[in-house]
PDB file of C-alpha atoms in Angstrom:
ATOM      1  CA  UNK V   1      72.642  97.681 111.142  1.00 78.00           C
ATOM      2  CA  UNK V   2      73.709  99.659 114.172  1.00 92.00           C
ATOM      3  CA  UNK V   3      76.821 101.083 115.695  1.00 92.00           C
ATOM      4  CA  UNK V   4      77.927  98.412 117.236  1.00 94.00           C
ATOM      5  CA  UNK V   5      77.453  96.197 114.650  1.00 94.00           C
ATOM      6  CA  UNK V   6      79.476  98.356 112.540  1.00 95.00           C
ATOM      7  CA  UNK V   7      82.236  98.782 114.667  1.00 95.00           C
ATOM      8  CA  UNK V   8      82.852  94.951 115.036  1.00 95.00           C
ATOM      9  CA  UNK V   9      82.418  94.014 111.321  1.00 96.00           C
ATOM     10  CA  UNK V  10      85.042  97.598 111.097  1.00 96.00           C
ATOM     11  CA  UNK V  11      87.061  95.799 113.696  1.00 97.00           C
ATOM     12  CA  UNK V  12      86.981  92.265 111.744  1.00 97.00           C
ATOM     13  CA  UNK V  13      87.776  93.604 108.757  1.00 97.00           C
ATOM     14  CA  UNK V  14      90.388  95.377 109.983  1.00 97.00           C
ATOM     15  CA  UNK V  15      92.178  92.422 111.334  1.00 98.00           C
ATOM     16  CA  UNK V  16      91.323  90.357 108.384  1.00 98.00           C
ATOM     17  CA  UNK V  17      93.272  93.062 106.623  1.00 98.00           C
ATOM     18  CA  UNK V  18      96.284  93.029 109.048  1.00 98.00           C
ATOM     19  CA  UNK V  19      96.661  89.090 109.120  1.00 98.00           C
ATOM     20  CA  UNK V  20      96.371  89.430 105.019  1.00 98.00           C
ATOM     21  CA  UNK V  21      99.659  92.407 105.347  1.00 98.00           C
ATOM     22  CA  UNK V  22     101.506  90.253 107.672  1.00 98.00           C
ATOM     23  CA  UNK V  23     101.451  86.998 105.455  1.00 98.00           C
ATOM     24  CA  UNK V  24     101.887  89.169 102.396  1.00 98.00           C
ATOM     25  CA  UNK V  25     105.379  90.752 104.213  1.00 98.00           C
ATOM     26  CA  UNK V  26     106.158  86.977 105.470  1.00 98.00           C
ATOM     27  CA  UNK V  27     105.727  85.889 101.500  1.00 99.00           C
ATOM     28  CA  UNK V  28     107.839  88.559 100.636  1.00 98.00           C
ATOM     29  CA  UNK V  29     110.305  88.217 102.823  1.00 99.00           C
ATOM     30  CA  UNK V  30     110.785  84.374 101.667  1.00 99.00           C
ATOM     31  CA  UNK V  31     110.971  85.703  98.471  1.00 98.00           C
ATOM     32  CA  UNK V  32     113.358  88.542  98.733  1.00 98.00           C
ATOM     33  CA  UNK V  33     115.883  85.415 100.312  1.00 99.00           C
ATOM     34  CA  UNK V  34     114.716  82.894  97.676  1.00 99.00           C
ATOM     35  CA  UNK V  35     116.310  85.528  95.343  1.00 98.00           C
ATOM     36  CA  UNK V  36     119.691  86.250  97.029  1.00 98.00           C
ATOM     37  CA  UNK V  37     120.556  82.974  97.449  1.00 98.00           C
ATOM     38  CA  UNK V  38     119.953  82.295  93.921  1.00 97.00           C
ATOM     39  CA  UNK V  39     121.630  85.653  93.000  1.00 97.00           C
ATOM     40  CA  UNK V  40     124.254  83.810  95.259  1.00 98.00           C
ATOM     41  CA  UNK V  41     124.597  80.455  93.446  1.00 97.00           C
ATOM     42  CA  UNK V  42     124.795  81.973  89.770  1.00 96.00           C
ATOM     43  CA  UNK V  43     127.834  84.187  91.289  1.00 97.00           C
ATOM     44  CA  UNK V  44     129.560  81.237  92.897  1.00 97.00           C
ATOM     45  CA  UNK V  45     129.378  79.570  89.401  1.00 94.00           C
ATOM     46  CA  UNK V  46     131.239  83.065  87.700  1.00 95.00           C
ATOM     47  CA  UNK V  47     128.470  84.573  86.511  1.00 95.00           C
ATOM     48  CA  UNK V  48     126.974  88.310  87.028  1.00 96.00           C
ATOM     49  CA  UNK V  49     122.794  88.038  86.785  1.00 95.00           C
ATOM     50  CA  UNK V  50     123.092  90.363  84.360  1.00 96.00           C
ATOM     51  CA  UNK V  51     124.902  87.984  82.308  1.00 96.00           C
ATOM     52  CA  UNK V  52     122.928  85.264  82.756  1.00 95.00           C
ATOM     53  CA  UNK V  53     121.176  85.440  79.323  1.00 96.00           C
ATOM     54  CA  UNK V  54     124.390  85.911  77.550  1.00 97.00           C
ATOM     55  CA  UNK V  55     125.870  83.013  79.639  1.00 96.00           C
ATOM     56  CA  UNK V  56     123.214  80.655  78.560  1.00 96.00           C
ATOM     57  CA  UNK V  57     123.438  81.200  75.232  1.00 98.00           C
ATOM     58  CA  UNK V  58     127.104  80.608  75.128  1.00 97.00           C
ATOM     59  CA  UNK V  59     126.748  77.642  76.968  1.00 97.00           C
ATOM     60  CA  UNK V  60     124.071  76.291  74.307  1.00 98.00           C
ATOM     61  CA  UNK V  61     126.343  77.128  71.599  1.00 98.00           C
ATOM     62  CA  UNK V  62     128.888  75.128  73.097  1.00 98.00           C
ATOM     63  CA  UNK V  63     126.755  72.040  73.607  1.00 98.00           C
ATOM     64  CA  UNK V  64     125.333  71.826  70.426  1.00 98.00           C
ATOM     65  CA  UNK V  65     129.142  72.369  69.172  1.00 98.00           C
ATOM     66  CA  UNK V  66     130.075  69.444  71.431  1.00 98.00           C
ATOM     67  CA  UNK V  67     127.204  67.224  70.309  1.00 98.00           C
ATOM     68  CA  UNK V  68     128.487  67.731  66.610  1.00 97.00           C
ATOM     69  CA  UNK V  69     131.860  66.583  67.176  1.00 97.00           C
ATOM     70  CA  UNK V  70     130.725  63.521  69.417  1.00 96.00           C
ATOM     71  CA  UNK V  71     128.266  62.919  66.477  1.00 95.00           C
ATOM     72  CA  UNK V  72     131.409  63.318  64.199  1.00 95.00           C
ATOM     73  CA  UNK V  73     133.223  60.576  65.533  1.00 95.00           C
ATOM     74  CA  UNK V  74     131.031  57.610  65.915  1.00 94.00           C
ATOM     75  CA  UNK V  75     131.182  56.012  62.751  1.00 93.00           C
ATOM     76  CA  UNK V  76     127.310  55.477  61.806  1.00 91.00           C
ATOM     77  CA  UNK V  77     127.678  53.788  58.323  1.00 90.00           C
ATOM     78  CA  UNK V  78     129.877  50.458  60.056  1.00 88.00           C
ATOM     79  CA  UNK V  79     127.371  50.509  62.476  1.00 89.00           C
ATOM     80  CA  UNK V  80     124.819  50.528  59.836  1.00 89.00           C
ATOM     81  CA  UNK V  81     126.125  48.183  57.923  1.00 86.00           C
ATOM     82  CA  UNK V  82     127.357  45.634  61.325  1.00 82.00           C
ATOM     83  CA  UNK V  83     123.062  46.183  62.187  1.00 79.00           C
ATOM     84  CA  UNK V  84     121.949  44.925  58.856  1.00 77.00           C
ATOM     85  CA  UNK V  85     124.614  41.443  58.511  1.00 73.00           C
ATOM     86  CA  UNK V  86     123.577  40.478  62.130  1.00 66.00           C
ATOM     87  CA  UNK V  87     119.660  40.420  61.078  1.00 70.00           C
ATOM     88  CA  UNK V  88     120.561  38.752  58.266  1.00 57.00           C
TER      89      UNK V  88
END
């Protein structure tokens, strides 16, 4: 391979590397913007991002409690008896 060919090859490689770098920077900026938007939405909900895991656990516990309360309010035994009576 002659010098001219080698220089052209290096030039093309450099151009490709520059395009890849520009693409990577564009993607990085996009993801940083998305991250900031998500953090802002989390804060709008009254939660600090550092406390997100704790808040999720708290909400799961609250949801389980509310589901158990709702379950207790439904007269399942009466509904089962009524269902058997309607089938017979």
